[in-house]
Coordinates of N, CA and C in Angstrom, one line a residue:
Chain A
X593 N 25.0 98.1 132.1 CA 25.8 99.3 131.1 C 26.0 99.8 129.8
X594 N 25.9 100.1 129.1 CA 25.8 100.6 127.7 C 26.8 100.7 126.7
X595 N 26.7 99.2 125.9 CA 27.7 98.9 124.9 C 27.7 98.8 123.4
X596 N 28.7 98.9 122.6 CA 28.0 99.3 121.2 C 28.9 98.1 120.4
X597 N 29.0 97.4 120.1 CA 29.3 96.3 119.2 C 29.6 96.5 117.5
X598 N 30.5 96.6 117.3 CA 31.0 96.7 115.7 C 31.5 95.9 115.1
X599 N 31.0 94.7 113.8 CA 31.6 93.8 113.2 C 31.5 93.8 111.6
X600 N 32.5 93.4 111.2 CA 33.8 92.5 111.8 C 34.4 93.8 111.6
X601 N 35.7 93.6 112.5 CA 37.0 94.3 112.3 C 37.6 94.7 111.3
X602 N 37.9 93.8 110.4 CA 37.9 93.7 108.9 C 38.0 93.2 108.1
X603 N 38.1 93.5 107.2 CA 37.5 93.0 105.4 C 38.1 93.5 104.3
X604 N 37.9 92.9 103.7 CA 38.7 92.7 102.3 C 37.8 92.4 101.3
X605 N 37.3 92.6 100.6 CA 36.3 92.7 99.6 C 36.7 92.5 98.1
X606 N 36.3 91.9 97.0 CA 36.9 92.5 96.1 C 35.4 93.5 95.1
X607 N 36.0 94.2 94.4 CA 34.9 95.1 93.5 C 34.2 94.1 93.4
X608 N 32.7 94.7 93.4 CA 31.2 94.2 92.8 C 31.1 93.4 93.8
X609 N 31.8 93.2 95.1 CA 31.0 92.3 96.0 C 30.1 92.9 96.6
X610 N 29.0 92.3 97.4 CA 28.0 92.7 98.4 C 28.6 93.3 99.6
X611 N 28.3 94.1 100.7 CA 28.7 93.9 101.7 C 27.3 94.6 102.5
X612 N 28.2 94.1 104.2 CA 26.9 94.2 105.1 C 28.1 94.3 106.0
X613 N 27.5 95.7 107.2 CA 28.1 95.6 108.4 C 27.6 95.8 109.4
X614 N 27.7 95.3 110.3 CA 26.7 95.1 111.3 C 27.2 96.5 112.8
X615 N 25.8 96.7 113.5 CA 26.0 97.4 114.5 C 25.1 97.3 115.4
X616 N 25.5 97.2 116.8 CA 24.9 96.8 117.4 C 24.6 97.6 118.9
X617 N 23.6 98.4 119.7 CA 24.3 99.0 120.9 C 22.8 98.2 122.3
X618 N 23.7 98.0 123.2 CA 23.1 97.3 124.4 C 23.1 98.6 125.3
X619 N 22.2 98.5 126.0 CA 21.8 98.7 127.4 C 21.4 100.5 127.3
X620 N 20.6 100.7 126.1 CA 19.9 101.5 126.1 C 19.0 101.6 125.3
X621 N 17.9 102.3 124.9 CA 16.3 102.1 124.1 C 16.2 103.6 123.5
X622 N 15.9 103.4 122.1 CA 15.5 104.3 120.8 C 17.5 105.4 120.7
X623 N 17.9 104.6 120.8 CA 19.2 105.7 120.9 C 19.3 106.2 119.1
X624 N 19.8 107.2 119.0 CA 20.1 107.7 117.7 C 21.3 106.8 116.9
X625 N 21.6 106.3 116.3 CA 22.3 105.7 115.3 C 23.1 106.3 113.8
X626 N 24.4 106.5 114.2 CA 25.1 107.1 113.0 C 26.0 106.2 112.2
X627 N 26.5 106.1 110.9 CA 27.2 105.5 110.5 C 28.2 106.4 110.1
X628 N 29.4 107.0 110.3 CA 30.8 107.7 109.4 C 31.6 106.7 109.1
X629 N 32.6 107.2 107.9 CA 33.4 106.5 106.9 C 34.4 107.6 107.4
X630 N 35.7 107.4 107.5 CA 36.9 108.2 107.7 C 38.1 107.7 106.7
X631 N 38.3 108.2 106.3 CA 39.4 108.1 104.9 C 40.8 108.4 105.6
X632 N 41.9 107.5 105.2 CA 43.1 107.6 105.8 C 43.6 108.5 107.0
X633 N 42.5 108.1 108.3 CA 42.9 108.7 109.5 C 42.6 110.0 109.7
X634 N 41.6 110.5 108.9 CA 41.3 111.6 108.4 C 40.2 112.5 109.3
X635 N 39.4 113.6 108.6 CA 37.9 113.8 109.2 C 37.1 112.5 108.9
X636 N 36.0 112.6 109.8 CA 34.8 111.8 110.0 C 33.8 112.6 108.8
X637 N 33.6 111.5 108.1 CA 32.1 111.8 107.2 C 30.9 111.1 107.6
X638 N 29.9 111.9 107.8 CA 28.4 111.3 108.3 C 28.2 110.7 107.1
X639 N 28.0 109.5 106.8 CA 26.9 108.8 106.0 C 25.6 108.5 106.0
X640 N 25.0 107.9 107.1 CA 23.5 108.2 107.3 C 23.4 108.7 109.0
X641 N 22.0 108.8 109.1 CA 21.9 108.7 110.8 C 20.2 108.3 110.9
X642 N 20.1 107.9 111.8 CA 18.5 107.2 112.1 C 18.2 107.4 113.1
X643 N 17.5 108.1 113.9 CA 17.0 108.4 115.0 C 15.5 107.2 115.4
X644 N 14.8 106.6 114.8 CA 14.5 105.5 115.1 C 14.2 104.5 114.1
X645 N 13.5 103.0 114.0 CA 13.3 102.1 113.7 C 12.9 102.4 112.3
X646 N 13.6 102.1 111.0 CA 13.2 102.1 109.7 C 13.2 103.7 109.0
X647 N 13.9 104.6 110.3 CA 14.0 106.1 110.2 C 15.5 106.3 109.4
X648 N 15.7 106.5 107.8 CA 17.2 106.3 107.7 C 17.3 107.8 107.2
X649 N 18.2 108.5 107.3 CA 18.6 110.3 106.6 C 20.1 110.1 106.1
X650 N 19.9 110.3 104.7 CA 21.4 110.0 103.9 C 22.0 111.4 103.8
X651 N 23.1 111.2 104.0 CA 23.8 112.4 104.7 C 24.7 112.6 103.1
X652 N 25.0 111.6 102.3 CA 26.4 111.8 100.8 C 25.3 110.9 100.0
X653 N 25.2 110.9 99.0 CA 24.5 109.9 98.0 C 25.5 109.5 97.2
X654 N 25.6 107.8 97.5 CA 26.3 107.0 97.0 C 26.3 105.4 97.2
X655 N 27.2 104.8 96.7 CA 26.9 103.4 96.8 C 26.4 102.8 97.6
X656 N 26.1 103.0 99.1 CA 26.1 102.5 99.9 C 24.3 102.9 101.0
X657 N 23.7 101.9 101.3 CA 22.5 102.1 102.1 C 22.5 101.7 103.3
X658 N 21.8 102.1 104.5 CA 21.8 101.7 105.5 C 20.4 101.0 105.7
X659 N 20.1 100.4 107.2 CA 18.6 100.0 107.4 C 18.4 99.7 109.2
X660 N 17.5 99.9 109.2 CA 17.7 99.9 111.5 C 16.5 99.1 111.0
X661 N 16.5 97.6 111.1 CA 15.4 96.8 111.3 C 14.6 96.6 112.8
X662 N 15.9 96.6 113.7 CA 15.4 96.4 115.2 C 16.0 98.2 115.8
X663 N 15.4 98.4 117.3 CA 15.6 99.7 117.7 C 17.2 100.0 118.1
X664 N 17.7 98.6 118.4 CA 19.2 98.4 118.5 C 20.0 98.3 117.4
X665 N 20.2 98.3 116.3 CA 20.6 97.0 115.2 C 20.5 98.3 114.3
X666 N 22.0 98.7 113.8 CA 22.0 99.4 112.4 C 22.8 98.9 111.3
X667 N 22.0 98.7 110.0 CA 23.2 97.9 109.1 C 23.5 98.7 108.1
X668 N 25.1 99.0 107.6 CA 25.5 99.4 106.4 C 25.7 98.3 105.2
X669 N 25.1 98.8 104.3 CA 25.0 97.7 103.0 C 25.6 98.2 101.8
X670 N 26.2 97.3 101.1 CA 26.1 97.9 99.4 C 26.2 96.6 98.7
X671 N 25.1 97.1 97.8 CA 24.8 95.7 96.5 C 26.2 95.6 95.5
X672 N 27.0 96.7 95.3 CA 28.4 96.4 94.4 C 29.6 97.4 94.9
X673 N 30.4 96.5 95.7 CA 31.2 97.5 96.4 C 32.1 98.1 95.2
X674 N 32.7 99.7 95.3 CA 33.6 99.9 94.7 C 34.9 100.1 95.4
X675 N 35.8 100.6 94.8 CA 37.3 100.8 95.1 C 37.2 101.9 96.2
X676 N 36.7 103.3 95.9 CA 36.7 104.4 96.7 C 35.5 104.2 97.8
X677 N 35.2 102.7 98.0 CA 34.5 102.4 99.5 C 35.1 102.2 100.3
X678 N 36.3 101.8 100.0 CA 37.7 101.5 101.0 C 37.5 102.5 102.0
X679 N 38.0 102.3 103.2 CA 37.9 103.2 104.4 C 37.6 102.4 105.9
X680 N 37.6 103.3 106.6 CA 37.2 102.7 107.9 C 35.9 103.3 108.7
X681 N 35.1 102.8 108.9 CA 33.8 102.4 109.1 C 33.4 102.7 110.2
X682 N 32.9 103.8 110.7 CA 32.5 103.7 112.4 C 31.3 103.5 112.3
X683 N 30.5 103.1 113.6 CA 29.3 103.5 114.3 C 29.2 103.7 115.4
X684 N 28.2 104.8 115.9 CA 28.3 105.4 116.5 C 26.8 105.6 117.4
X685 N 26.4 105.8 118.6 CA 25.2 106.3 119.2 C 24.9 107.6 120.2
X686 N 24.1 107.8 120.5 CA 23.2 109.0 121.5 C 22.4 108.8 121.8
X687 N 22.0 109.3 123.0 CA 20.8 109.6 123.1 C 19.7 111.0 123.5
X688 N 18.5 110.8 122.5 CA 17.9 112.1 122.4 C 17.9 113.1 124.3
X689 N 18.2 114.3 123.9 CA 18.1 115.0 125.0 C 19.4 114.7 125.7
X690 N 20.5 114.0 125.6 CA 21.2 113.6 126.6 C 22.5 113.9 126.0
X691 N 23.4 115.0 126.7 CA 24.2 116.0 126.2 C 26.3 114.9 126.2
X692 N 26.1 114.0 126.8 CA 27.1 112.8 126.9 C 28.1 112.8 125.4
X693 N 27.8 113.0 124.4 CA 28.1 112.7 123.3 C 28.0 111.8 122.7
X694 N 28.5 111.1 121.6 CA 28.2 110.0 121.4 C 29.7 108.8 121.7
X695 N 29.1 108.0 121.7 CA 30.0 106.3 122.0 C 30.0 105.7 120.5
X696 N 31.5 105.3 120.1 CA 32.2 104.9 118.8 C 32.1 103.4 119.3
X697 N 31.8 102.6 117.8 CA 32.5 101.3 118.1 C 33.7 101.7 117.5
X698 N 34.1 100.1 117.9 CA 35.3 100.2 117.5 C 36.2 100.1 115.9
X699 N 35.2 100.4 115.1 CA 35.4 100.4 113.6 C 35.5 99.3 112.9
X700 N 35.7 99.8 111.6 CA 35.7 98.5 110.5 C 36.2 98.8 110.0
X701 N 38.0 98.1 109.1 CA 38.8 98.2 108.2 C 38.3 97.8 107.1
X702 N 37.5 98.4 106.1 CA 37.5 97.9 104.8 C 38.1 98.6 103.4
X703 N 38.9 97.2 103.2 CA 39.8 97.3 101.8 C 38.9 96.3 100.4
X704 N 38.5 97.2 99.5 CA 38.4 96.9 98.3 C 39.3 96.8 97.6
X705 N 39.4 95.3 97.2 CA 40.4 94.9 96.2 C 39.9 94.9 94.7
Chain B
X18 N 26.5 128.1 107.0 CA 26.4 126.6 108.0 C 27.2 126.5 109.1
X19 N 27.0 125.2 109.7 CA 28.0 124.9 111.0 C 29.3 124.6 110.0
X20 N 30.6 125.0 110.8 CA 31.5 124.5 110.6 C 32.3 124.6 111.8
X21 N 33.5 123.6 111.8 CA 34.2 123.5 112.6 C 35.7 123.1 111.9
X22 N 36.5 124.1 112.8 CA 38.0 124.2 112.3 C 38.8 124.0 113.2
X23 N 39.8 122.8 112.5 CA 41.0 122.6 113.1 C 42.7 122.4 112.4
X24 N 43.7 122.8 112.8 CA 44.5 122.7 112.6 C 44.9 121.2 112.2
X25 N 45.7 120.5 111.6 CA 45.7 119.3 110.8 C 46.9 118.6 111.8
X26 N 47.7 119.3 112.4 CA 49.1 118.5 112.7 C 49.5 119.4 114.2
X27 N 50.1 119.0 114.9 CA 50.3 119.5 115.9 C 51.7 118.9 116.2
X28 N 53.2 119.2 116.5 CA 54.2 118.3 117.2 C 55.0 119.2 118.5
X29 N 55.1 118.3 119.7 CA 55.6 118.4 120.6 C 56.4 117.9 121.4
X30 N 57.3 117.9 122.1 CA 58.3 117.4 122.5 C 58.0 116.8 123.8
X31 N 58.0 115.2 124.0 CA 57.6 114.8 125.5 C 57.6 115.4 126.7
X32 N 56.9 115.8 127.1 CA 57.2 116.6 128.5 C 56.5 117.9 128.4
X33 N 56.5 118.4 127.7 CA 56.2 119.7 127.1 C 54.2 119.8 127.4
X34 N 54.0 121.0 126.8 CA 52.3 120.8 127.2 C 52.0 121.1 126.0
X35 N 50.8 120.3 125.6 CA 50.0 120.5 124.1 C 49.4 121.2 124.2
X36 N 48.7 122.3 123.0 CA 47.4 122.7 122.8 C 46.5 122.5 121.9
X37 N 45.9 122.3 121.9 CA 45.4 122.0 120.2 C 44.1 122.8 120.1
X38 N 44.1 123.8 119.4 CA 43.3 124.6 119.1 C 41.9 123.9 118.1
X39 N 40.5 124.8 118.4 CA 39.6 124.7 117.5 C 38.7 125.7 117.8
X40 N 38.1 126.4 116.3 CA 37.4 127.1 116.2 C 35.8 126.9 115.6
X41 N 35.4 127.3 116.0 CA 33.2 127.1 115.4 C 32.4 128.5 115.1
X42 N 31.6 127.7 114.3 CA 31.3 129.1 113.8 C 29.6 129.3 114.2
X43 N 29.0 128.5 114.7 CA 27.5 129.0 115.5 C 27.1 129.1 116.7
X44 N 27.0 130.1 117.0 CA 27.2 130.6 118.6 C 26.2 130.2 119.6
X45 N 25.4 129.4 118.8 CA 24.2 128.7 119.6 C 24.7 127.4 120.0
X46 N 26.1 126.8 119.8 CA 26.0 125.5 120.3 C 26.3 125.5 122.3
X47 N 25.4 124.2 122.3 CA 25.5 124.1 123.7 C 26.2 123.6 123.9
X48 N 26.9 122.2 123.8 CA 28.2 121.8 124.1 C 29.4 121.7 122.9
X49 N 30.2 121.5 123.5 CA 31.7 121.4 122.8 C 32.3 120.0 123.8
X50 N 32.8 119.1 122.4 CA 33.8 117.9 123.0 C 34.9 117.8 122.4
X51 N 35.5 117.2 123.0 CA 37.2 116.6 122.6 C 37.0 114.9 122.8
X52 N 37.3 114.4 121.6 CA 37.7 113.3 121.4 C 38.9 112.5 120.9
X53 N 39.6 111.6 121.6 CA 40.7 111.1 121.1 C 40.3 109.4 120.3
X54 N 41.5 110.0 118.8 CA 41.4 108.4 118.2 C 42.7 108.0 118.6
X55 N 42.9 107.2 118.7 CA 44.6 105.9 118.5 C 44.3 105.4 117.1
X56 N 45.6 105.2 116.9 CA 45.4 104.1 115.3 C 44.8 103.1 115.4
X57 N 43.7 103.3 114.2 CA 43.1 101.9 114.0 C 42.1 101.6 115.1
X58 N 41.2 102.6 116.1 CA 40.6 102.6 117.0 C 39.7 103.5 117.0
X59 N 38.1 103.3 117.4 CA 37.0 103.9 117.3 C 37.4 105.5 118.3
X60 N 36.3 106.1 118.2 CA 36.8 107.6 118.8 C 36.4 107.6 120.2
X61 N 37.1 108.2 121.2 CA 37.1 107.7 122.4 C 36.8 109.4 123.0
X62 N 35.7 109.9 124.0 CA 35.2 110.5 124.6 C 36.3 111.4 125.5
X63 N 36.9 112.4 125.5 CA 38.1 112.5 126.8 C 36.9 113.6 127.4
X64 N 36.4 114.5 127.2 CA 35.8 115.9 127.9 C 34.9 116.4 127.1
X65 N 34.2 117.3 128.2 CA 33.0 118.2 126.8 C 33.1 119.4 127.9
X66 N 32.6 120.7 127.6 CA 32.1 121.5 128.5 C 30.6 122.1 128.0
X67 N 30.2 122.5 128.7 CA 29.2 123.6 128.3 C 29.1 124.5 128.1
X68 N 28.6 124.9 127.1 CA 28.7 126.7 126.6 C 28.8 127.7 127.4
X69 N 28.4 127.8 128.7 CA 28.3 128.7 129.6 C 29.6 128.6 130.8
X70 N 30.3 127.4 130.5 CA 31.6 127.4 131.2 C 32.5 128.4 130.3
X71 N 33.9 128.8 131.1 CA 35.0 129.3 130.7 C 36.0 128.0 130.6
X72 N 36.2 127.3 131.1 CA 37.1 126.2 131.5 C 36.8 125.5 132.4
X73 N 37.1 124.0 132.2 CA 37.1 122.9 133.1 C 38.2 121.8 132.8
X74 N 38.8 121.6 133.9 CA 39.9 120.7 134.1 C 39.6 119.1 134.8
X75 N 40.6 118.3 134.1 CA 40.5 116.7 134.5 C 41.9 116.6 134.3
X76 N 42.4 116.3 135.6 CA 43.8 116.0 135.8 C 44.9 116.2 134.5
X77 N 45.7 115.8 133.7 CA 46.0 116.7 133.2 C 45.7 117.3 131.6
X78 N 44.3 117.2 131.8 CA 43.3 117.8 130.4 C 42.7 119.2 130.9
X79 N 43.3 120.7 130.2 CA 42.2 121.4 131.0 C 41.7 122.1 129.7
X80 N 40.2 122.0 129.1 CA 39.7 123.0 128.2 C 39.4 124.2 128.5
X81 N 39.5 125.0 127.8 CA 39.6 126.4 127.4 C 38.2 126.9 126.6
X82 N 37.7 127.7 126.6 CA 36.4 128.1 125.7 C 36.1 129.3 125.6
X83 N 36.3 130.3 125.0 CA 36.4 131.5 124.3 C 35.0 131.5 123.6
X84 N 33.7 132.0 124.3 CA 33.0 131.7 123.6 C 32.1 133.3 122.9
X85 N 32.8 134.1 123.5 CA 33.0 135.5 122.3 C 33.7 135.1 121.2
X86 N 34.4 134.4 121.1 CA 35.9 134.3 119.8 C 35.5 133.0 119.0
X87 N 34.2 132.3 119.8 CA 34.4 130.8 119.3 C 35.5 130.3 119.0
X88 N 36.2 130.1 120.2 CA 37.4 129.4 120.2 C 37.3 128.3 121.4
X89 N 37.6 127.2 121.4 CA 38.0 126.5 122.3 C 39.1 125.6 122.4
X90 N 39.5 125.5 123.2 CA 41.1 124.5 123.1 C 41.4 123.6 124.1
X91 N 42.0 122.4 123.8 CA 42.4 121.5 125.2 C 44.2 121.7 124.7
X92 N 43.9 121.5 126.0 CA 45.8 121.7 126.9 C 45.7 120.1 127.4
X93 N 47.2 119.5 127.4 CA 47.6 118.2 127.5 C 49.0 118.7 128.4
X94 N 49.0 118.5 129.7 CA 50.2 119.0 130.7 C 51.1 117.6 130.6
X95 N 52.2 117.7 130.2 CA 53.3 116.8 130.6 C 52.8 115.6 129.3
X96 N 53.0 115.9 128.3 CA 52.6 114.9 127.1 C 53.2 114.1 127.2
X97 N 52.7 112.9 127.0 CA 53.7 111.2 126.9 C 53.3 111.1 125.5
X98 N 54.1 109.6 125.1 CA 53.6 109.3 124.0 C 52.5 108.5 123.6
X99 N 51.7 108.6 124.8 CA 50.5 107.5 125.0 C 49.5 108.6 124.5
X100 N 49.7 109.4 124.6 CA 48.9 110.6 123.7 C 49.2 111.4 122.3
X101 N 49.8 110.6 121.8 CA 49.7 110.2 120.0 C 48.5 109.8 119.6
X102 N 47.8 110.7 119.0 CA 46.5 110.2 118.7 C 45.9 111.5 117.5
X103 N 44.7 111.7 117.2 CA 43.7 112.4 116.3 C 43.0 112.8 117.5
X104 N 43.1 114.1 117.4 CA 41.9 114.7 118.8 C 40.9 115.4 118.0
X105 N 39.9 114.9 118.1 CA 38.6 115.9 117.2 C 37.6 116.6 118.2
X106 N 37.5 117.9 118.0 CA 37.0 118.8 118.2 C 35.1 118.6 117.7
X107 N 34.3 119.3 118.2 CA 32.9 118.4 117.9 C 32.0 119.8 118.7
X108 N 30.8 120.2 118.4 CA 29.8 120.6 118.8 C 28.6 120.6 118.8
X109 N 27.7 120.7 119.3 CA 26.3 120.4 119.3 C 25.7 121.4 119.9
X110 N 24.1 121.2 118.8 CA 23.6 122.8 118.8 C 22.1 122.3 119.2
X111 N 21.5 120.9 118.6 CA 20.1 121.2 118.5 C 20.1 120.1 120.1
X112 N 18.6 120.0 119.8 CA 18.1 119.0 121.2 C 18.5 117.7 121.3
X113 N 18.9 116.9 120.0 CA 19.2 115.8 119.7 C 20.4 115.5 120.1
X114 N 20.8 116.8 120.4 CA 22.8 116.6 120.2 C 23.5 116.2 119.1
X115 N 22.9 116.0 117.9 CA 23.9 115.7 117.0 C 25.1 116.6 117.1
X116 N 26.2 116.0 116.6 CA 27.6 116.7 116.8 C 28.1 116.7 114.9
X117 N 28.7 118.3 115.0 CA 29.4 118.3 114.0 C 30.9 118.6 114.3
X118 N 31.4 117.8 113.4 CA 33.2 117.7 113.8 C 34.0 118.4 113.4
X119 N 35.1 118.5 113.8 CA 36.3 119.2 112.9 C 36.9 118.3 112.5
X120 N 38.3 118.3 111.7 CA 39.0 117.3 110.6 C 39.9 116.8 111.6
X121 N 40.3 116.9 112.8 CA 41.1 116.4 113.6 C 42.0 116.9 113.5
X122 N 43.0 116.9 114.6 CA 44.3 117.6 114.9 C 45.1 116.0 115.1
X123 N 46.1 115.7 114.5 CA 47.3 114.7 114.7 C 48.0 115.5 115.2
X124 N 48.2 114.6 117.0 CA 49.5 114.9 117.3 C 50.6 114.1 117.5
X125 N 51.5 114.8 117.6 CA 53.0 113.7 117.1 C 54.0 114.1 118.2
X126 N 54.2 113.5 119.0 CA 55.1 113.6 120.0 C 56.5 112.8 119.8
X127 N 57.8 114.3 119.9 CA 59.3 114.2 119.8 C 59.8 113.3 121.0
X128 N 60.9 112.8 120.7 CA 61.1 112.3 121.9 C 62.2 113.3 122.5

């Protein structure tokens, strides 16, 4: 069966520190992968998406970057966190040509202090 | 461009029906979705409907699609406290089925 793992669940980081959030998918191949941020339990802001290894599209210019070193691994990074990077980060995947919608990870609550 | 709109809040009494509405702008939408997000959790797919359908029912959930008016609704019968969540509407248009999201409707249940 297909599963998605996202970690850590919560993270408290000081301003200026680096960030690495990881997401892995099991049970499928060549998925589309997505990173979303959700502020204050509200709408979803698409940060990055990837349709293949090494292919990253950025939706919003910001302090973050994403990488896809393996087919089912998607990493969200920052070299120096800002206070405004605080939020709830969600990873999701879907398959090209399949209409079943996205499957989301359980999210990471990031607090920058 | 594409846009999906929802009311931010809906308050209903326990046991009543909840109707969450969504409007979208792109008539080429192929599938429309409803997701549920409980506090502190990821989003969970509740149901989806193909654009050539008018209605889909699944236990307490009824989805109505008015393609002419580009209006989608989710009805939850006999609303329970466990239905408290944010409900997101989303549409997909292209062959990659990438989704365009509404801002979410927070469903508040009154005792």
